[in-house]
Short mmCIF file of C-alpha atoms and ligand atoms in Angstrom, two decimals:
data_model
loop_
_atom_site.label_atom_id
_atom_site.label_comp_id
_atom_site.label_asym_id
_atom_site.label_seq_id
_atom_site.Cartn_x
_atom_site.Cartn_y
_atom_site.Cartn_z
CA UNK A 1480 -21.22 48.18 -14.41
CA UNK A 1481 -20.29 48.78 -18.02
CA UNK A 1482 -16.73 48.37 -19.17
CA UNK A 1483 -15.09 50.58 -21.79
CA UNK A 1484 -16.28 48.54 -24.77
CA UNK A 1485 -19.84 48.40 -23.47
CA UNK A 1486 -19.78 52.15 -22.95
CA UNK A 1487 -18.63 52.72 -26.54
CA UNK A 1488 -21.30 50.31 -27.79
CA UNK A 1489 -23.97 52.15 -25.77
CA UNK A 1490 -22.95 55.45 -27.40
CA UNK A 1491 -23.21 53.93 -30.86
CA UNK A 1492 -26.88 53.19 -30.17
CA UNK A 1493 -27.66 56.89 -29.60
CA UNK A 1494 -28.38 59.31 -32.41
CA UNK A 1495 -27.77 62.83 -31.05
CA UNK A 1496 -27.84 65.76 -33.47
CA UNK A 1497 -24.36 67.32 -33.24
CA UNK A 1498 -22.92 70.09 -35.38
CA UNK A 1499 -19.19 70.74 -35.43
CA UNK A 1500 -17.25 73.09 -37.69
CA UNK A 1501 -19.96 73.29 -40.32
CA UNK A 1502 -20.82 69.60 -40.51
CA UNK A 1503 -22.75 66.95 -38.61
CA UNK A 1504 -21.02 64.39 -36.42
CA UNK A 1505 -22.57 61.01 -37.16
CA UNK A 1506 -20.68 58.90 -34.62
CA UNK A 1507 -19.03 60.44 -31.56
CA UNK A 1508 -17.06 57.25 -31.05
CA UNK A 1509 -15.50 57.34 -34.51
CA UNK A 1510 -15.25 61.03 -35.31
CA UNK A 1511 -11.70 62.39 -34.75
CA UNK A 1512 -13.08 65.57 -33.17
CA UNK A 1513 -14.99 63.76 -30.43
CA UNK A 1514 -13.11 60.48 -30.03
CA UNK A 1515 -10.47 61.88 -27.61
CA UNK A 1516 -13.27 63.08 -25.31
CA UNK A 1517 -14.94 59.70 -25.54
CA UNK A 1518 -11.62 58.11 -24.55
CA UNK A 1519 -11.37 60.32 -21.45
CA UNK A 1520 -14.87 59.47 -20.26
CA UNK A 1521 -14.32 55.81 -21.12
CA UNK A 1522 -11.56 55.78 -18.50
CA UNK A 1523 -14.26 56.08 -15.81
CA UNK A 1524 -15.77 52.81 -17.12
CA UNK A 1525 -12.49 51.01 -17.73
CA UNK A 1526 -11.06 51.63 -14.27
CA UNK A 1527 -14.17 50.25 -12.56
CA UNK A 1528 -12.99 46.86 -13.81
CA UNK A 1529 -9.38 47.27 -12.73
CA UNK A 1530 -8.85 45.52 -9.36
CA UNK A 1531 -6.17 48.08 -8.46
CA UNK A 1532 -8.76 50.86 -8.37
CA UNK A 1533 -11.78 48.90 -7.17
CA UNK A 1534 -11.85 50.66 -3.81
CA UNK A 1535 -11.95 54.10 -5.42
CA UNK A 1536 -14.10 53.57 -8.51
CA UNK A 1537 -16.59 50.98 -7.28
CA UNK A 1538 -19.18 51.71 -4.58
CA UNK A 1539 -22.14 49.93 -3.05
CA UNK A 1540 -25.50 51.40 -3.99
CA UNK A 1541 -27.54 52.75 -1.09
CA UNK A 1542 -30.63 52.04 -3.19
CA UNK A 1543 -30.07 48.46 -4.32
CA UNK A 1544 -27.10 47.16 -2.33
CA UNK A 1545 -25.42 46.28 -5.62
CA UNK A 1546 -21.96 47.22 -6.84
CA UNK A 1547 -22.07 50.37 -8.94
CA UNK A 1548 -19.66 52.78 -10.56
CA UNK A 1549 -18.86 55.60 -8.10
CA UNK A 1550 -19.85 58.11 -10.80
CA UNK A 1551 -23.48 57.04 -10.16
CA UNK A 1552 -23.21 56.85 -6.36
CA UNK A 1553 -25.13 58.82 -3.73
CA UNK A 1554 -22.46 59.60 -1.14
CA UNK A 1555 -23.12 57.70 2.07
CA UNK A 1556 -20.29 58.91 4.31
CA UNK A 1557 -17.44 61.38 4.51
CA UNK A 1558 -15.26 58.47 3.43
CA UNK A 1559 -17.27 58.34 0.18
CA UNK A 1560 -16.64 62.06 -0.32
CA UNK A 1561 -12.91 61.60 0.28
CA UNK A 1562 -12.80 58.64 -2.10
CA UNK A 1563 -14.49 60.72 -4.77
CA UNK A 1564 -11.63 63.27 -4.58
CA UNK A 1565 -8.98 60.55 -4.64
CA UNK A 1566 -10.66 58.89 -7.60
CA UNK A 1567 -10.78 62.19 -9.51
CA UNK A 1568 -7.10 62.87 -8.87
CA UNK A 1569 -6.15 59.37 -9.99
CA UNK A 1570 -8.14 59.63 -13.25
CA UNK A 1571 -6.79 63.14 -13.89
CA UNK A 1572 -3.30 61.68 -13.67
CA UNK A 1573 -4.18 59.05 -16.28
CA UNK A 1574 -5.96 61.31 -18.79
CA UNK A 1575 -4.23 64.66 -18.18
CA UNK A 1576 -7.56 66.30 -18.87
CA UNK A 1577 -11.24 66.49 -17.91
CA UNK A 1578 -13.01 63.14 -17.97
CA UNK A 1579 -16.41 64.85 -17.70
CA UNK A 1580 -18.44 62.46 -15.64
CA UNK A 1581 -18.28 64.32 -12.32
CA UNK A 1582 -20.72 67.03 -13.45
CA UNK A 1583 -23.57 64.54 -13.74
CA UNK A 1584 -22.57 62.87 -10.48
CA UNK A 1585 -22.82 66.22 -8.72
CA UNK A 1586 -26.13 67.09 -10.37
CA UNK A 1587 -27.54 63.72 -9.27
CA UNK A 1588 -26.41 64.16 -5.66
CA UNK A 1589 -27.74 67.73 -5.54
CA UNK A 1590 -31.10 66.63 -6.95
CA UNK A 1591 -31.36 63.87 -4.36
CA UNK A 1592 -30.98 66.39 -1.52
CA UNK A 1593 -33.16 69.15 -2.97
CA UNK A 1594 -36.07 66.94 -4.09
CA UNK A 1595 -36.19 65.52 -0.55
CA UNK A 1596 -36.49 69.01 0.89
CA UNK A 1597 -39.04 70.24 -1.65
CA UNK A 1598 -41.25 67.20 -1.03
CA UNK A 1599 -41.05 67.65 2.73
CA UNK A 1600 -42.01 71.31 2.57
CA UNK A 1601 -44.36 71.34 -0.44
CA UNK A 1602 -45.98 67.90 -0.30
CA UNK A 1603 -44.78 67.02 -3.79
CA UNK A 1604 -43.42 63.61 -4.83
CA UNK A 1605 -40.29 64.47 -6.78
CA UNK A 1606 -37.94 62.54 -4.51
CA UNK A 1607 -39.59 59.18 -4.99
CA UNK A 1608 -39.62 59.80 -8.72
CA UNK A 1609 -35.98 60.79 -8.65
CA UNK A 1610 -34.98 57.72 -6.64
CA UNK A 1611 -36.53 55.54 -9.37
CA UNK A 1612 -34.58 57.46 -11.98
CA UNK A 1613 -31.40 57.14 -9.89
CA UNK A 1614 -31.84 53.37 -9.81
CA UNK A 1615 -32.02 53.34 -13.61
CA UNK A 1616 -28.87 55.45 -13.80
CA UNK A 1617 -27.06 53.08 -11.45
CA UNK A 1618 -28.32 49.84 -13.00
CA UNK A 1619 -27.58 50.97 -16.56
CA UNK A 1620 -24.38 52.77 -15.51
CA UNK A 1621 -25.40 55.88 -17.43
CA UNK A 1622 -23.22 58.89 -18.01
CA UNK A 1623 -25.20 62.01 -17.17
CA UNK A 1624 -24.30 65.51 -18.30
CA UNK A 1625 -24.86 68.03 -15.51
CA UNK A 1626 -26.76 70.83 -17.22
CA UNK A 1627 -26.94 73.88 -15.05
CA UNK A 1628 -25.55 76.84 -16.96
CA UNK A 1629 -28.07 78.76 -19.03
CA UNK A 1630 -26.88 81.08 -21.77
CA UNK A 1631 -28.15 83.93 -19.56
CA UNK A 1632 -28.30 86.83 -22.04
CA UNK A 1633 -27.93 90.17 -20.27
CA UNK A 1634 -26.20 89.24 -17.02
CA UNK A 1635 -27.80 92.12 -15.11
CA UNK A 1636 -31.32 90.78 -15.71
CA UNK A 1637 -33.32 87.92 -14.25
CA UNK A 1638 -34.78 85.28 -16.61
CA UNK A 1639 -38.18 86.90 -17.01
CA UNK A 1640 -36.66 90.34 -17.65
CA UNK A 1641 -34.59 89.23 -20.66
CA UNK A 1642 -35.39 90.58 -24.12
CA UNK A 1643 -35.80 86.96 -25.23
CA UNK A 1644 -37.57 84.64 -22.76
CA UNK A 1645 -35.63 81.63 -24.07
CA UNK A 1646 -32.27 82.77 -22.71
CA UNK A 1647 -32.94 80.63 -19.67
CA UNK A 1648 -34.44 77.15 -20.01
CA UNK A 1649 -38.12 77.28 -19.13
CA UNK A 1650 -41.37 75.37 -19.25
CA UNK A 1651 -43.50 76.37 -22.23
CA UNK A 1652 -46.26 73.83 -21.79
CA UNK A 1653 -47.67 71.66 -19.01
CA UNK A 1654 -49.53 68.60 -20.28
CA UNK A 1655 -51.21 65.59 -18.71
CA UNK A 1656 -48.28 63.40 -19.67
CA UNK A 1657 -45.41 65.81 -19.02
CA UNK A 1658 -43.90 69.21 -19.78
CA UNK A 1659 -42.32 70.89 -22.78
CA UNK A 1660 -39.11 72.87 -22.23
CA UNK A 1661 -37.33 75.46 -24.36
CA UNK A 1662 -34.00 77.28 -24.13
CA UNK A 1663 -30.34 76.37 -24.25
CA UNK A 1664 -27.58 75.27 -21.89
CA UNK A 1665 -24.03 76.50 -22.51
CA UNK A 1666 -20.61 74.95 -21.88
CA UNK A 1667 -22.01 71.43 -21.52
CA UNK A 1668 -19.13 69.16 -20.57
CA UNK A 1669 -19.20 65.64 -21.97
CA UNK A 1670 -22.65 66.18 -23.40
CA UNK A 1671 -22.14 64.52 -26.78
CA UNK A 1672 -20.82 61.33 -25.20
CA UNK A 1673 -23.30 61.19 -22.33
CA UNK A 1674 -26.50 59.18 -22.36
CA UNK A 1675 -28.72 61.79 -20.75
CA UNK A 1676 -28.60 65.31 -19.40
CA UNK A 1677 -29.92 66.41 -16.03
CA UNK A 1678 -31.28 69.94 -16.36
CA UNK A 1679 -31.29 72.16 -13.27
CA UNK A 1680 -31.80 75.88 -12.70
CA UNK A 1681 -28.83 78.21 -12.97
CA UNK A 1682 -29.72 81.05 -10.61
CA UNK A 1683 -32.00 82.14 -7.79
CA UNK A 1684 -35.55 82.85 -8.94
CA UNK A 1685 -38.57 84.81 -7.82
CA UNK A 1686 -42.30 84.07 -8.13
CA UNK A 1687 -42.37 85.79 -11.54
CA UNK A 1688 -39.85 83.20 -12.79
CA UNK A 1689 -41.81 80.10 -11.82
CA UNK A 1690 -41.54 78.59 -15.29
CA UNK A 1691 -37.76 78.75 -15.07
CA UNK A 1692 -37.73 76.59 -11.94
CA UNK A 1693 -37.36 73.32 -13.78
CA UNK A 1694 -35.27 70.19 -13.24
CA UNK A 1695 -35.61 67.17 -15.50
CA UNK A 1696 -33.73 64.38 -17.25
CA UNK A 1697 -33.59 64.32 -21.05
CA UNK A 1698 -31.85 61.81 -23.35
CA UNK A 1699 -29.09 63.51 -25.38
CA UNK A 1700 -30.83 62.38 -28.56
CA UNK A 1701 -34.40 63.36 -27.59
CA UNK A 1702 -36.42 65.01 -30.39
CA UNK A 1703 -35.75 68.77 -30.40
CA UNK A 1704 -32.28 68.57 -28.84
CA UNK A 1705 -29.46 70.08 -30.93
CA UNK A 1706 -25.81 70.17 -29.84
CA UNK A 1707 -23.22 72.57 -31.23
CA UNK A 1708 -19.75 71.33 -30.36
CA UNK A 1709 -17.32 73.93 -28.96
CA UNK A 1710 -13.97 74.76 -30.47
CA UNK A 1711 -10.90 74.22 -28.31
CA UNK A 1712 -7.38 75.54 -28.48
CA UNK A 1713 -5.52 73.81 -31.32
CA UNK A 1714 -8.24 71.22 -31.87
CA UNK A 1715 -7.62 71.22 -35.65
CA UNK A 1716 -4.30 69.53 -34.91
CA UNK A 1717 -6.25 66.35 -34.18
CA UNK A 1718 -6.78 65.98 -37.89
CA UNK A 1719 -3.10 66.43 -38.72
CA UNK A 1720 -1.13 63.95 -36.66
CA UNK A 1721 -0.44 63.10 -33.05
CA UNK A 1722 2.64 65.00 -31.86
CA UNK A 1723 1.24 68.51 -32.21
CA UNK A 1724 -1.95 67.74 -30.29
CA UNK A 1725 0.18 67.10 -27.20
CA UNK A 1726 -2.28 64.67 -25.62
CA UNK A 1727 -3.67 62.93 -28.69
CA UNK A 1728 -5.44 60.17 -26.82
CA UNK A 1729 -7.42 62.41 -24.45
CA UNK A 1730 -7.59 66.00 -25.82
CA UNK A 1731 -8.21 69.17 -23.80
CA UNK A 1732 -11.03 69.73 -21.29
CA UNK A 1733 -14.41 68.15 -21.68
CA UNK A 1734 -15.64 68.69 -25.24
CA UNK A 1735 -18.23 71.30 -24.33
CA UNK A 1736 -21.40 72.08 -26.29
CA UNK A 1737 -24.07 74.66 -26.65
CA UNK A 1738 -27.12 72.43 -26.23
CA UNK A 1739 -30.36 73.80 -27.61
CA UNK A 1740 -33.71 72.52 -26.37
CA UNK A 1741 -36.27 73.21 -29.07
CA UNK A 1742 -39.57 72.47 -27.36
CA UNK A 1743 -38.44 69.18 -25.89
CA UNK A 1744 -41.09 66.98 -24.31
CA UNK A 1745 -40.25 65.49 -20.91
CA UNK A 1746 -42.58 62.87 -19.35
CA UNK A 1747 -43.58 63.49 -15.73
CA UNK A 1748 -41.48 60.58 -14.44
CA UNK A 1749 -38.39 62.54 -15.56
CA UNK A 1750 -39.43 65.89 -14.02
CA UNK A 1751 -37.86 66.67 -10.63
CA UNK A 1752 -38.81 70.31 -10.17
CA UNK A 1753 -41.64 72.16 -11.83
CA UNK A 1754 -42.27 75.66 -10.57
CA UNK A 1755 -40.82 75.55 -7.01
CA UNK A 1756 -38.77 78.71 -7.58
CA UNK A 1757 -38.03 79.14 -3.83
CA UNK A 1758 -35.60 76.20 -4.00
CA UNK A 1759 -33.68 77.24 -7.14
CA UNK A 1760 -30.90 78.99 -5.24
CA UNK A 1761 -30.37 76.11 -2.82
CA UNK A 1762 -30.29 73.73 -5.79
CA UNK A 1763 -27.61 75.80 -7.54
CA UNK A 1764 -25.55 76.13 -4.37
CA UNK A 1765 -25.75 72.44 -3.54
CA UNK A 1766 -24.67 71.42 -7.03
CA UNK A 1767 -21.95 74.08 -7.05
CA UNK A 1768 -20.48 73.02 -3.69
CA UNK A 1769 -20.24 69.38 -4.79
CA UNK A 1770 -18.73 70.48 -8.08
CA UNK A 1771 -16.22 72.86 -6.47
CA UNK A 1772 -15.11 70.02 -4.20
CA UNK A 1773 -13.83 68.22 -7.31
CA UNK A 1774 -11.28 70.73 -8.46
CA UNK A 1775 -8.70 69.76 -5.84
CA UNK A 1776 -9.04 66.22 -7.20
CA UNK A 1777 -9.23 66.25 -11.01
CA UNK A 1778 -7.21 69.43 -11.52
CA UNK A 1779 -4.55 68.23 -9.10
CA UNK A 1780 -4.30 65.01 -11.13
CA UNK A 1781 -3.79 67.21 -14.18
CA UNK A 1782 -1.30 69.35 -12.23
CA UNK A 1783 0.62 66.18 -11.32
CA UNK A 1784 1.14 65.56 -15.04
CA UNK A 1785 2.11 69.21 -15.65
CA UNK A 1786 4.63 69.08 -12.81
CA UNK A 1787 6.03 65.80 -14.16
CA UNK A 1788 6.27 67.22 -17.68
CA UNK A 1789 7.95 70.37 -16.36
CA UNK A 1790 10.51 68.39 -14.37
CA UNK A 1791 11.16 66.27 -17.46
CA UNK A 1792 11.61 69.39 -19.58
CA UNK A 1793 14.18 70.72 -17.12
CA UNK A 1794 16.02 67.44 -17.46
CA UNK A 1795 15.72 67.45 -21.26
CA UNK A 1796 17.03 71.02 -21.32
CA UNK A 1797 19.99 69.98 -19.14
CA UNK A 1798 19.11 72.03 -16.05
CA UNK A 1799 17.39 69.67 -13.61
CA UNK A 1800 19.59 70.57 -10.63
CA UNK A 1801 19.61 74.34 -10.93
CA UNK A 1802 18.37 75.89 -7.69
CA UNK A 1803 15.74 78.27 -9.12
CA UNK A 1804 14.26 75.42 -11.17
CA UNK A 1805 13.97 73.23 -8.08
CA UNK A 1806 12.44 76.13 -6.21
CA UNK A 1807 9.82 76.62 -8.90
CA UNK A 1808 9.01 72.93 -9.00
CA UNK A 1809 8.58 73.02 -5.22
CA UNK A 1810 6.21 75.96 -5.61
CA UNK A 1811 4.17 74.02 -8.17
CA UNK A 1812 3.97 71.04 -5.85
CA UNK A 1813 2.94 73.29 -2.98
CA UNK A 1814 0.14 74.87 -5.01
CA UNK A 1815 -1.15 71.51 -6.23
CA UNK A 1816 -1.11 69.91 -2.79
CA UNK A 1817 -2.82 72.96 -1.27
CA UNK A 1818 -5.76 72.46 -3.65
CA UNK A 1819 -5.81 68.77 -2.79
CA UNK A 1820 -5.73 69.54 0.95
CA UNK A 1821 -8.78 71.75 0.59
CA UNK A 1822 -10.71 69.07 -1.32
CA UNK A 1823 -9.89 66.43 1.24
CA UNK A 1824 -10.80 68.83 4.04
CA UNK A 1825 -14.20 69.81 2.62
CA UNK A 1826 -14.95 66.11 2.18
CA UNK A 1827 -13.77 65.02 5.62
CA UNK A 1828 -15.77 67.88 7.17
CA UNK A 1829 -18.89 66.86 5.25
CA UNK A 1830 -22.12 65.95 6.99
CA UNK A 1831 -25.23 63.83 6.63
CA UNK A 1832 -28.23 65.55 5.04
CA UNK A 1833 -31.88 65.03 5.88
CA UNK A 1834 -32.17 62.99 2.69
CA UNK A 1835 -29.61 60.59 4.20
CA UNK A 1836 -26.77 61.26 1.74
CA UNK A 1837 -23.58 63.14 2.58
CA UNK A 1838 -22.73 66.68 1.60
CA UNK A 1839 -19.45 68.62 1.66
CA UNK A 1840 -18.54 71.54 3.90
CA UNK A 1841 -19.57 74.41 1.63
CA UNK A 1842 -17.17 77.05 2.96
CA UNK A 1843 -14.20 74.76 2.40
CA UNK A 1844 -15.50 73.53 -0.97
CA UNK A 1845 -15.68 77.10 -2.22
CA UNK A 1846 -12.12 77.64 -1.04
CA UNK A 1847 -10.97 74.73 -3.21
CA UNK A 1848 -12.32 76.20 -6.41
CA UNK A 1849 -11.26 79.78 -5.65
CA UNK A 1850 -7.70 78.53 -5.17
CA UNK A 1851 -7.97 76.65 -8.43
CA UNK A 1852 -8.88 79.78 -10.39
CA UNK A 1853 -5.48 81.16 -9.42
CA UNK A 1854 -3.21 78.22 -8.73
CA UNK A 1855 -3.65 76.44 -12.07
CA UNK A 1856 -2.59 79.67 -13.79
CA UNK A 1857 0.45 79.99 -11.54
CA UNK A 1858 1.37 76.34 -12.04
CA UNK A 1859 1.09 76.87 -15.80
CA UNK A 1860 3.12 80.07 -15.65
CA UNK A 1861 5.93 78.28 -13.83
CA UNK A 1862 5.73 75.39 -16.32
CA UNK A 1863 6.16 77.87 -19.19
CA UNK A 1864 9.09 79.50 -17.41
CA UNK A 1865 10.93 76.20 -16.99
CA UNK A 1866 10.00 74.66 -20.36
CA UNK A 1867 11.50 77.52 -22.39
CA UNK A 1868 10.18 79.57 -25.29
CA UNK A 1869 10.18 76.72 -27.73
CA UNK A 1870 6.82 75.50 -26.44
CA UNK A 1871 5.53 78.60 -28.24
CA UNK A 1872 7.66 78.49 -31.39
CA UNK A 1873 8.12 74.81 -32.32
CA UNK A 1874 7.74 73.93 -36.01
CA UNK A 1875 4.84 71.88 -37.33
CA UNK A 1876 4.77 68.13 -36.89
CA UNK A 1877 4.66 67.86 -40.70
CA UNK A 1878 8.00 69.66 -40.95
CA UNK A 1879 9.45 67.44 -38.27
CA UNK A 1880 8.40 64.47 -40.37
CA UNK A 1881 9.47 65.90 -43.77
CA UNK A 1882 12.88 64.72 -45.05
CA UNK A 1883 13.93 68.26 -46.08
CA UNK A 1884 13.51 69.76 -42.62
CA UNK A 1885 13.70 66.90 -40.13
CA UNK A 1886 17.52 66.82 -39.96
CA UNK A 1887 17.62 70.53 -39.09
CA UNK A 1888 14.97 70.18 -36.41
CA UNK A 1889 16.68 67.10 -35.00
CA UNK A 1890 20.02 68.88 -34.88
CA UNK A 1891 19.03 72.33 -33.70
CA UNK A 1892 16.40 71.36 -31.17
CA UNK A 1893 18.65 68.83 -29.47
CA UNK A 1894 19.53 69.77 -25.87
CA UNK A 1895 20.55 67.17 -23.26
CA UNK A 1896 22.52 64.72 -25.47
CA UNK A 1897 21.01 61.71 -23.68
CA UNK A 1898 17.49 62.71 -24.75
CA UNK A 1899 16.16 62.25 -28.30
CA UNK A 1900 14.95 65.51 -29.82
CA UNK A 1901 11.56 63.94 -30.45
CA UNK A 1902 11.06 63.40 -26.71
CA UNK A 1903 11.79 67.05 -26.06
CA UNK A 1904 9.29 68.08 -28.74
CA UNK A 1905 6.60 65.68 -27.52
CA UNK A 1906 6.95 66.85 -23.91
CA UNK A 1907 6.82 70.49 -24.98
CA UNK A 1908 3.63 69.87 -26.96
CA UNK A 1909 2.05 68.11 -24.00
CA UNK A 1910 2.81 71.12 -21.82
CA UNK A 1911 1.55 73.53 -24.45
CA UNK A 1912 -1.70 71.58 -24.61
CA UNK A 1913 -2.22 71.35 -20.86
CA UNK A 1914 -1.27 74.88 -19.84
CA UNK A 1915 -2.92 77.17 -22.37
CA UNK A 1916 -6.18 78.56 -23.66
CA UNK A 1917 -9.12 76.29 -23.11
CA UNK A 1918 -7.50 74.26 -20.35
CA UNK A 1919 -6.93 77.33 -18.18
CA UNK A 1920 -10.32 78.86 -18.87
CA UNK A 1921 -11.89 75.74 -17.43
CA UNK A 1922 -10.01 76.24 -14.16
CA UNK A 1923 -11.33 79.79 -14.07
CA UNK A 1924 -15.01 79.35 -14.99
CA UNK A 1925 -15.84 75.66 -14.62
CA UNK A 1926 -18.10 75.28 -11.53
CA UNK A 1927 -18.55 79.05 -11.51
CA UNK A 1928 -16.48 82.20 -11.94
CA UNK A 1929 -14.36 83.34 -8.96
CA UNK A 1930 -16.84 85.95 -7.80
CA UNK A 1931 -19.41 83.23 -7.19
CA UNK A 1932 -17.03 81.63 -4.68
CA UNK A 1933 -16.21 84.94 -3.04
CA UNK A 1934 -19.90 85.61 -2.49
CA UNK A 1935 -20.24 82.18 -0.89
CA UNK A 1936 -17.17 82.67 1.33
CA UNK A 1937 -18.56 85.94 2.63
CA UNK A 1938 -21.98 84.41 3.20
CA UNK A 1939 -20.69 81.26 4.90
CA UNK A 1940 -18.25 83.02 7.21
CA UNK A 1941 -19.50 84.14 10.60
CA UNK A 1942 -17.86 87.56 10.76
CA UNK A 1943 -19.73 88.52 13.93
CA UNK A 1944 -18.14 85.57 15.67
CA UNK A 1945 -14.70 86.61 14.45
CA UNK A 1946 -15.26 90.20 15.63
CA UNK A 1947 -16.31 88.88 19.01
CA UNK A 1948 -13.08 86.86 19.28
CA UNK A 1949 -11.06 89.97 18.51
CA UNK A 1950 -13.00 92.19 20.95
CA UNK A 1951 -12.47 89.69 23.73
CA UNK A 1952 -8.70 89.65 23.31
CA UNK A 1953 -8.56 93.43 22.89
CA UNK A 1954 -10.60 93.76 26.09
CA UNK A 1955 -13.30 95.83 24.39
CA UNK A 1956 -16.69 95.63 26.01
CA UNK A 1957 -19.66 95.59 23.63
C1 LIG B 2187 -14.64 74.37 -19.71
C2 LIG B 2187 -15.93 74.62 -19.02
C3 LIG B 2187 -16.77 73.56 -18.70
C4 LIG B 2187 -18.01 73.78 -18.13
N1 LIG B 2187 -18.84 72.71 -17.91
C5 LIG B 2187 -20.12 72.94 -17.51
C6 LIG B 2187 -21.05 71.86 -17.40
O1 LIG B 2187 -20.71 70.71 -17.65
N2 LIG B 2187 -22.32 72.13 -17.01
C7 LIG B 2187 -22.72 73.39 -16.73
O2 LIG B 2187 -23.88 73.55 -16.40
N3 LIG B 2187 -21.87 74.43 -16.82
C8 LIG B 2187 -20.58 74.23 -17.20
N4 LIG B 2187 -19.71 75.30 -17.30
C9 LIG B 2187 -20.22 76.63 -17.07
C10 LIG B 2187 -19.67 77.41 -15.91
O3 LIG B 2187 -20.32 77.06 -14.72
C11 LIG B 2187 -19.83 78.88 -16.29
O4 LIG B 2187 -18.87 79.17 -17.28
C12 LIG B 2187 -19.68 79.83 -15.13
O5 LIG B 2187 -20.74 79.67 -14.22
C13 LIG B 2187 -19.63 81.28 -15.59
O6 LIG B 2187 -20.73 81.57 -16.41
P1 LIG B 2187 -20.47 82.23 -17.83
O7 LIG B 2187 -19.45 81.44 -18.54
O8 LIG B 2187 -21.77 82.43 -18.47
O9 LIG B 2187 -19.76 83.59 -17.52
P2 LIG B 2187 -20.45 85.00 -17.28
O10 LIG B 2187 -21.69 84.82 -16.50
O11 LIG B 2187 -20.55 85.71 -18.56
O12 LIG B 2187 -19.37 85.67 -16.34
C14 LIG B 2187 -18.33 86.53 -16.82
C15 LIG B 2187 -17.94 87.49 -15.71
O13 LIG B 2187 -19.05 88.32 -15.40
C16 LIG B 2187 -19.34 88.24 -14.01
N5 LIG B 2187 -20.81 88.31 -13.87
C17 LIG B 2187 -21.74 87.59 -14.54
N6 LIG B 2187 -22.98 87.91 -14.12
C18 LIG B 2187 -22.83 88.83 -13.17
C19 LIG B 2187 -23.75 89.56 -12.35
N7 LIG B 2187 -25.07 89.40 -12.47
N8 LIG B 2187 -23.24 90.40 -11.45
C20 LIG B 2187 -21.91 90.58 -11.32
N9 LIG B 2187 -21.00 89.93 -12.08
C21 LIG B 2187 -21.45 89.08 -12.99
C22 LIG B 2187 -18.77 86.91 -13.54
O14 LIG B 2187 -18.47 86.92 -12.15
C23 LIG B 2187 -17.54 86.80 -14.41
O15 LIG B 2187 -16.47 87.49 -13.83
C24 LIG B 2187 -18.42 75.10 -17.83
C25 LIG B 2187 -17.57 76.16 -18.11
C26 LIG B 2187 -16.35 75.95 -18.70
C27 LIG B 2187 -15.48 77.14 -19.03
#
C-alpha cells in the first residue's frame, strides 16, 4: 500500500494534459488549484498507515490474500460494505469534503460483477481480463477515476440519435491489438490526481448503439486524453490567502473535469466490454447503487463538520443555549444520522453475487442518495440560519490583514468576548465553503439526479405485494 508521500511521488511521474482557467497545469501536486484536491485524496493513502484506522482502511485482497487499501477492495461480506460506509464517514470528517476515491472503487466493483455475468451468458472472457487488471490496481494501489457520465447532448435522445455521434463515448475502431475510443466524460471527480480512469456506459442501450457499449481502463495521461478542470465556488480565493477559502487544505468537492478522449487507443487487455449493449443498463445500475450507498457515509462525515461548525458559531455568537438553536441543531443531527442509517442498512442488507463479491440492497441504497439530495440542503439551510448573515457579507481576508481596516473588523465583528474575532471569521468561512454552490450541487447530482433514484424506487418496490397486504386487512376479495 502506498503512503501519502508515495502517492504524491506517483502523481509526479504522470504527465496528464490539463487546462485550467486559460493555462496548462504542469504538476497537480504543486499547482495551487489542484493541490487541495490532491491533499483530500492523499488522506485515503495516509490513513491506511495509521494503526487507529487499520480496521476500516485496510482490507485483505480476495485475489492475492495480501493487505490492500480498502479503496481497491472487492467487497467480500456485508461487513466489508458496512466498513466502507464507516471509512467514508471518518474520512469525510477529516477532510470536510469529497476525497474522490470512492467513484473508482464503485466502478471496479460494478465491473467485477457485470463482466462475470457477460462472460457467463455470452462466452466472452472479460472477467478474467478484469481480474488481472484488478490485481494490478491492488498491487500498485492505484487511484481510479470512475468515468460513467457522458456529456449526453440532447437528453431526450439516445446516443446514436444525437446530432453529433461523439456526445457519448464510443468505439471508432476495432483493431487486432485493441480499440480506439472517442467522446468525452463530464464531471469527472478526482480525475487529474488519479492514475487511471475506468470508462463505463452511462445509459441503457439498444442494438443500434452497440459501439457505445464500451468499458475500458485508460491512463489519465494516455495520448489523446485532454482534461479541462472545472471551476468551483470561490476557487480563486485559493490564490489569495487561506482564511477566505474556508477549508484551505482540502477545498470543495472533488476537482471535477471534462475529460475528452480524442481517438484514444486501448489495448485489449484493458477492454472489459465491447459491444454487449444488453448489459449497459445493469452496469449503470450496479455502479449507481454502490455509489449511492456512499452518500450516507462521506456526506455524513461532511455534515458532522457542518454541525460542529454551526454549534461553534452559535457559541461564538453568544447563543449556544437558546432553545430554537438547540432544536435546529437536533434537526441537523437527525437528518445526518438518518442518511447514515440508510447507508448502514443498505450495506447490512447486502448479498453475495454470482461473481462472489458482495452487493448492496439497491432499494435502500437509492433511498440513501434521494435523502441526501434534500437533507444536505436542509442541513445547510439550518447552518446558515444559525451562523447569521455575516457568512454572506464578511470583508475580504486582505482587509482583515490590512492595518487600516483590521482594527475595525476586529472590533465590530467581535461577539462572544471569550472568542477571538478571527475564530468567528474562520468558522464562518468554513461554513460558507461547505454549505454553498458547488458543495450542494454535488449532493444533488453526484451519483445521479433525484429522478434517477425515484425511478429505481418505483421499479424496486413490489407494489402488488403492498396492495395485497392492504386488501387482506380491508377484507376485499380479489
Ligand atoms: C460534483 C459532481 C461530481 C460528479 N462526479 C462524477 C464522477 O466522478 N464520475 C461520473 O461518471 N459522474 C460524476 N458526476 C455526474 C453525475 O452522475 C451527473 O451529474 C448526474 O448523473 C446528472 O447528469 P447531468 O449532470 O448530465 O444532468 P442532466 O442529465 O442534464 O440532468 C438535469 C435534469 O434533467 C433531468 N433529465 C435528464 N435527462 C432526462 C431524460 N431523458 N428524461 C427526463 N429527465 C431527464 C434530470 O433528472 C435532472 O433533473 C458528478 C456530478 C457532480 C455534480
